[in-house]
Coordinates of C-alpha atoms in Angstrom, one line a residue:
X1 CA 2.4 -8.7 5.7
X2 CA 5.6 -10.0 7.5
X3 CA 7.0 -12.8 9.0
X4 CA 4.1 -12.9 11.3
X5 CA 1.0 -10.9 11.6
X6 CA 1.9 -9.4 14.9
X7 CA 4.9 -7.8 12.9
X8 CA 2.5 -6.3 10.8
X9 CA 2.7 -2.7 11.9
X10 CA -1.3 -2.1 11.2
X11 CA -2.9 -5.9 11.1
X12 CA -6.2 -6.7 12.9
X13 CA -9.5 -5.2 13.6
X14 CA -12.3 -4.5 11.5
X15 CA -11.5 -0.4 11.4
X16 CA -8.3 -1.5 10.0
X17 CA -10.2 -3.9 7.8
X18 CA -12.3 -1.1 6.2
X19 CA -9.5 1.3 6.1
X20 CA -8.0 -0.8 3.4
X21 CA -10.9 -1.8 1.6
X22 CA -11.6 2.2 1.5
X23 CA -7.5 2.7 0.3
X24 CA -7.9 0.0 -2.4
X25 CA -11.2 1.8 -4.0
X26 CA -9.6 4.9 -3.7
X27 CA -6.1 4.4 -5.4
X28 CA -7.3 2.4 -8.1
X29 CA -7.6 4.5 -10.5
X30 CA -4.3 6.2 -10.4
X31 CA -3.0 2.0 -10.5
X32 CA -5.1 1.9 -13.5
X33 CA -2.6 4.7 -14.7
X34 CA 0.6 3.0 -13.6
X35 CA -0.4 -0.2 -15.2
X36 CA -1.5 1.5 -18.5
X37 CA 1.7 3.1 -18.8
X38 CA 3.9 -0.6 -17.9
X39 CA 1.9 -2.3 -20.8
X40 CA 0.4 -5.3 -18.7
X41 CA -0.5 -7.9 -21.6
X42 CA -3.3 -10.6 -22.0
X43 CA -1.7 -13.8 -20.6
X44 CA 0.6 -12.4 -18.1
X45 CA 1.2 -14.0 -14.5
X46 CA 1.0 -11.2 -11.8
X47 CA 1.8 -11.2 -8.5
X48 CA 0.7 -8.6 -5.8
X49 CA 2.7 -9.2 -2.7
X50 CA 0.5 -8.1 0.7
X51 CA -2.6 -7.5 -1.4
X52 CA -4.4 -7.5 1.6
X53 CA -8.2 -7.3 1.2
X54 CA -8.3 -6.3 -2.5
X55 CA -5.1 -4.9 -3.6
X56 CA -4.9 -4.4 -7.3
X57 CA -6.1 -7.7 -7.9
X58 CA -9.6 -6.6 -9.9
X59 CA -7.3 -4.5 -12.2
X60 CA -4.6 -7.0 -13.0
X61 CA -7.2 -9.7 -13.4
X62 CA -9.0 -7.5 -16.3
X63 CA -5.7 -7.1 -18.0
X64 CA -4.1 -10.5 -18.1
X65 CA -7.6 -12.0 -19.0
X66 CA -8.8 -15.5 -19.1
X67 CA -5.4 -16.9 -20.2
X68 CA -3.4 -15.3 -17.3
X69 CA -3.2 -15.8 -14.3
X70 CA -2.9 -13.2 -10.8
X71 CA -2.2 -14.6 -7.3
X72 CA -2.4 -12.4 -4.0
X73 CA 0.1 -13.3 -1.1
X74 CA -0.8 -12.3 2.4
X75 CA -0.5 -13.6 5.8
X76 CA -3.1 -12.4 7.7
X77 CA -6.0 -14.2 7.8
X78 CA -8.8 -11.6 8.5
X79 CA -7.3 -9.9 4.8
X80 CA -7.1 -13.5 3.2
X81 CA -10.9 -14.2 4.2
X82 CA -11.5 -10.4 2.8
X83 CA -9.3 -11.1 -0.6
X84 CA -11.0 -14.3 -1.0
X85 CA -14.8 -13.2 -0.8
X86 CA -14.0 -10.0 -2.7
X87 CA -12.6 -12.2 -5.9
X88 CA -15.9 -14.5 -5.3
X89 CA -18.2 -11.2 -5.2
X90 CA -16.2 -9.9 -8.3
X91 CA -16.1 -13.2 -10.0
X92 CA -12.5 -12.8 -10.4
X93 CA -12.1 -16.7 -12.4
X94 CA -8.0 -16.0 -13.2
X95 CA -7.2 -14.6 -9.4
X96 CA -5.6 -16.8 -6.7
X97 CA -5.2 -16.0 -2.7
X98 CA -2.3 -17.6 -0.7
X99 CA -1.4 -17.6 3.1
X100 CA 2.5 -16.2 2.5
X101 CA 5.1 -14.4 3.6
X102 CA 5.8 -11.3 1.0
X103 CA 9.2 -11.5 2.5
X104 CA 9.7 -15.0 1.9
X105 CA 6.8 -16.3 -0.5
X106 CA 8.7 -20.1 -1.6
X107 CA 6.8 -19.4 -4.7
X108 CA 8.7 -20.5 -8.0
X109 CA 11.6 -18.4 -8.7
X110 CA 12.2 -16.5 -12.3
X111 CA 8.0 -17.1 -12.8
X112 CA 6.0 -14.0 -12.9
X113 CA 5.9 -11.5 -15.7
X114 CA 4.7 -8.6 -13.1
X115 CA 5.5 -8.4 -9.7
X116 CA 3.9 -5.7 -7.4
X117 CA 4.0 -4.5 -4.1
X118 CA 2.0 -1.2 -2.6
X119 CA 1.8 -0.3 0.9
X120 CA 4.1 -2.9 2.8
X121 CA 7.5 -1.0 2.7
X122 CA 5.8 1.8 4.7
X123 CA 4.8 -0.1 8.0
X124 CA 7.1 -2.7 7.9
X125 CA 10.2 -2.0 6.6
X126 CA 12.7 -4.4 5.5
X127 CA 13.6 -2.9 1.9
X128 CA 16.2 -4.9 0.6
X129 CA 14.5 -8.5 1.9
X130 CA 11.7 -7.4 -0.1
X131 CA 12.9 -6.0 -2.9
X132 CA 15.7 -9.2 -3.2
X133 CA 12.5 -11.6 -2.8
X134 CA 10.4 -9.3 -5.9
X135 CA 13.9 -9.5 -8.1
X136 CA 14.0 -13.5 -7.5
X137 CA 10.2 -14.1 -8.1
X138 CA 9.9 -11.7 -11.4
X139 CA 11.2 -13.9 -14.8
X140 CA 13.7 -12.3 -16.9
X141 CA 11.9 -9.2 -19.3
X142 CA 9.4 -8.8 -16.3
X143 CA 8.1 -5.9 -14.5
X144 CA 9.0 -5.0 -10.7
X145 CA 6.5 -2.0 -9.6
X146 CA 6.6 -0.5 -6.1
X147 CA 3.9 1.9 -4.5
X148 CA 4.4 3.2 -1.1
X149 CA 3.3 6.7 0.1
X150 CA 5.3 10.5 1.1
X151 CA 3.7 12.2 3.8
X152 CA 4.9 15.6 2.3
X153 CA 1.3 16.8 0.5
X154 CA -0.8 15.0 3.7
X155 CA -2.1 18.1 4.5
X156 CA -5.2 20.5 5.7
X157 CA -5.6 24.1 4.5
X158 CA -5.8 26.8 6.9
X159 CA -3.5 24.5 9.0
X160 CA -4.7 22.9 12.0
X161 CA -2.5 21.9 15.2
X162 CA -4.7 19.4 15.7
X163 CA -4.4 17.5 12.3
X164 CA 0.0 18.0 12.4
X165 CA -0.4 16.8 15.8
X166 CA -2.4 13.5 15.1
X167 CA -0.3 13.1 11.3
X168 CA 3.1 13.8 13.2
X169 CA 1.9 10.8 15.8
X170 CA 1.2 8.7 12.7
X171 CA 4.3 8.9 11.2
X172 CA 6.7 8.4 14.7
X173 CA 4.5 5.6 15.2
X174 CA 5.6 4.2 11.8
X175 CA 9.1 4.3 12.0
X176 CA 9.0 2.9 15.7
X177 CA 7.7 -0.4 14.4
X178 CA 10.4 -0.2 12.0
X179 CA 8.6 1.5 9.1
X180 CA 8.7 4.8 6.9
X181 CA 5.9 6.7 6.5
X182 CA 8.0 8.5 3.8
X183 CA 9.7 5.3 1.8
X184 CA 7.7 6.6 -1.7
X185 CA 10.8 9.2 -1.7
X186 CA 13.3 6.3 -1.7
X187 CA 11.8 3.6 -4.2
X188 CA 13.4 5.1 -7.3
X189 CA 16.7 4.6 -5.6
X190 CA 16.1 1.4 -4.5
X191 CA 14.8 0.5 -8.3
X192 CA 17.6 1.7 -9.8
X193 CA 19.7 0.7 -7.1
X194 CA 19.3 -3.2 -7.9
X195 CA 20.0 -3.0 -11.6
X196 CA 16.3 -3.1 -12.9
X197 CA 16.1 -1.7 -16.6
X198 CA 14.0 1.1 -17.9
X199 CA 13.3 2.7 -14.4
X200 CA 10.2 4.8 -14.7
X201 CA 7.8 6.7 -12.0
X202 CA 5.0 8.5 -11.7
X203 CA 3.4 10.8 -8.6
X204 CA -0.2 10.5 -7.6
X205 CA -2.2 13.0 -5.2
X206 CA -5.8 13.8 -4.8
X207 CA -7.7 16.6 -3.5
X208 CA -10.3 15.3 -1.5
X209 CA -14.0 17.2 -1.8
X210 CA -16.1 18.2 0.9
X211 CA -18.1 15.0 1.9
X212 CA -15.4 12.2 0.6
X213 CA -14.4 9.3 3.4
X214 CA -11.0 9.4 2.9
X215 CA -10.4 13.0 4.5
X216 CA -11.0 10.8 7.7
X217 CA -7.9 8.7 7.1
X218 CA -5.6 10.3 10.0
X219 CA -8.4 9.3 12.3
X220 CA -8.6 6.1 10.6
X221 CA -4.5 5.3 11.1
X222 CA -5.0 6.8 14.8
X223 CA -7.4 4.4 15.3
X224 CA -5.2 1.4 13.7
X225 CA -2.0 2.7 15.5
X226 CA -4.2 4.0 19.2
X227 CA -1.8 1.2 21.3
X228 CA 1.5 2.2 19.4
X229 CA 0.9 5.7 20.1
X230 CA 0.3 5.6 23.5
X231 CA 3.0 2.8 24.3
X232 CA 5.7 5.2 22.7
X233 CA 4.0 7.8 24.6
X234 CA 3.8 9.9 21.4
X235 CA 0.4 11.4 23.0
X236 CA -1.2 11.2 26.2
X237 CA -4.9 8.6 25.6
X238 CA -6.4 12.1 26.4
X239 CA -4.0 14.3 23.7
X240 CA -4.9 11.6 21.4
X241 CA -8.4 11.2 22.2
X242 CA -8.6 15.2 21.9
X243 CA -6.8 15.0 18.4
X244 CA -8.5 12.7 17.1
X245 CA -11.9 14.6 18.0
X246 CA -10.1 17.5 16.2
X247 CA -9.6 15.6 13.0
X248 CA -13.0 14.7 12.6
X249 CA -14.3 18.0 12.7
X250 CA -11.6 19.0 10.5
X251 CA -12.6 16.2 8.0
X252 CA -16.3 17.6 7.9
X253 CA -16.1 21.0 7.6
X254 CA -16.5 21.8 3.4
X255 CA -14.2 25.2 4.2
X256 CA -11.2 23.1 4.9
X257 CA -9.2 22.1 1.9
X258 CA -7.8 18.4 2.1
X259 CA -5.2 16.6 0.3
X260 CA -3.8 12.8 0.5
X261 CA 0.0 11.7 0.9
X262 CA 1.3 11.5 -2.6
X263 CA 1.9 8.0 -3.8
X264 CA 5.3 6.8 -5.9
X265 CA 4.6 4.3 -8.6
X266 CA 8.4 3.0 -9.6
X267 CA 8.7 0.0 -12.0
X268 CA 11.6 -1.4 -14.3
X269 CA 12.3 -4.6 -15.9
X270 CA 14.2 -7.6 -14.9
X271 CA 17.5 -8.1 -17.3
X272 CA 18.1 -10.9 -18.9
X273 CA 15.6 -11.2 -21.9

């Protein structure tokens, strides 16, 4: 999501296209924990801004319930075509897609009783646009959550050059289109920072076991990010190739210990009710 799609730090291609579908199955439990702790109620109106191919939009829909109502916003129209035969597969009845600008929706202001956003702040940037636009869309008495990722647990044991030479890539490669690899340590400032009520968070990471598709997700990025990399000449095509080569291995072998980045859930509510 951004202003346009070729903004969009990681939009296009089908690898990229799996990547999230694989992110969204993965991380849904721990948003099923977020969301049981906010308190999302039969009949609410959610909003997940930059839901790409799924987002959260199966849980929010089994929450709110026939009387609610959840819309997805993205602009990209391989992830709308995704979002939109993943809520006909799912028979998601209460979920809506729109072509829209996270930054900039022009949806009604003051209308939605949760507004959420996970995984935009990271390769795009922008904070306070997108935060401003979540305050203005969220009613008075709603809920503004935020989940974005912190590289700091991302991590092989025994370490491998390889796999802090392919991450370390990543993450440059992030904050030269403008991104943070690292925003999940700022969201609770930035919550609090805007006046939002009853700021809460939680800290999600996963051990990954022997076998599990996810331990492939720096090769995954690399992938995603290959003409990034090698137009900031962060690696050589051959260092990168050789990495990446690396990784794999790495993400095979059942004697190498694997973790994920550690996801920040932050929410608080709009004042004013």
């Amino acid at each position: 999501m951004a202003e346009s799609t070729e903004q969009y730090l990681l939009a296009g291609g089908a690898a990229e296209l799996e990547r999230l579908r694989l992110q969204a199955r993965v991380w849904e439990p721990e948003a099923e924990a977020m969301l049981d702790r906010i308190g999302l109620q039969p009949g609410w109106h959610c909003l997940d801004l930059g839901c790409g191919a799924m987002g959260i939009l199966g849980p929010l829909s089994r929450r709110v319930g026939a009387h609610g109502q959840v819309t997805g916003v993205d602009l990209d129209p391989q992830q709308l075509a995704a979002a939109r035969a993943f809520i006909q597969e799912a028979g998601l009845t209460n979920v809506e897609i729109h072509e829209r600008d996270a930054y900039h929706t022009e949806l009604p202001r003051d209308a939605f009783d949760f507004v959420h956003v996970r995984f935009l702040l990271a390769p795009v940037g922008r904070d306070e646009e997108l935060v401003r636009e979540m305050r203005a869309l969220t009613r008075p008495g709603g809920v503004m959550a935020v989940q974005e990722p912190d590289a700091t647990s991302w991590n092989c044991f025994p370490p491998q050059p390889a796999w802090d030479r392919l991450k370390g890539a990543i993450l440059a490669a992030f904050a030269r289109g403008g991104g943070d690899f690292n925003v999940g340590q700022r969201t609770y400032g930035m919550w609090r920072q805007v006046g939002l009520d009853g700021v809460q968070g939680r800290a999600a990471v996963m051990a990954l076991p022997p076998g599990h598709p996810y331990r492939r997700l720096p090769i995954q990025f690399a992938t995603s990010l290959r003409q990034r990399i090698l137009e900031g000449r962060l690696l050589t095509a051959a260092e990168l190739d050789a990495a990446m080569a690396a990784c794999e291995q790495i993400a095979t072998d059942a004697n190498t210990f694997i973790m994920t980045f550690i996801v920040t859930q932050v929410w608080g509510r709009k004042p004013g009710y």
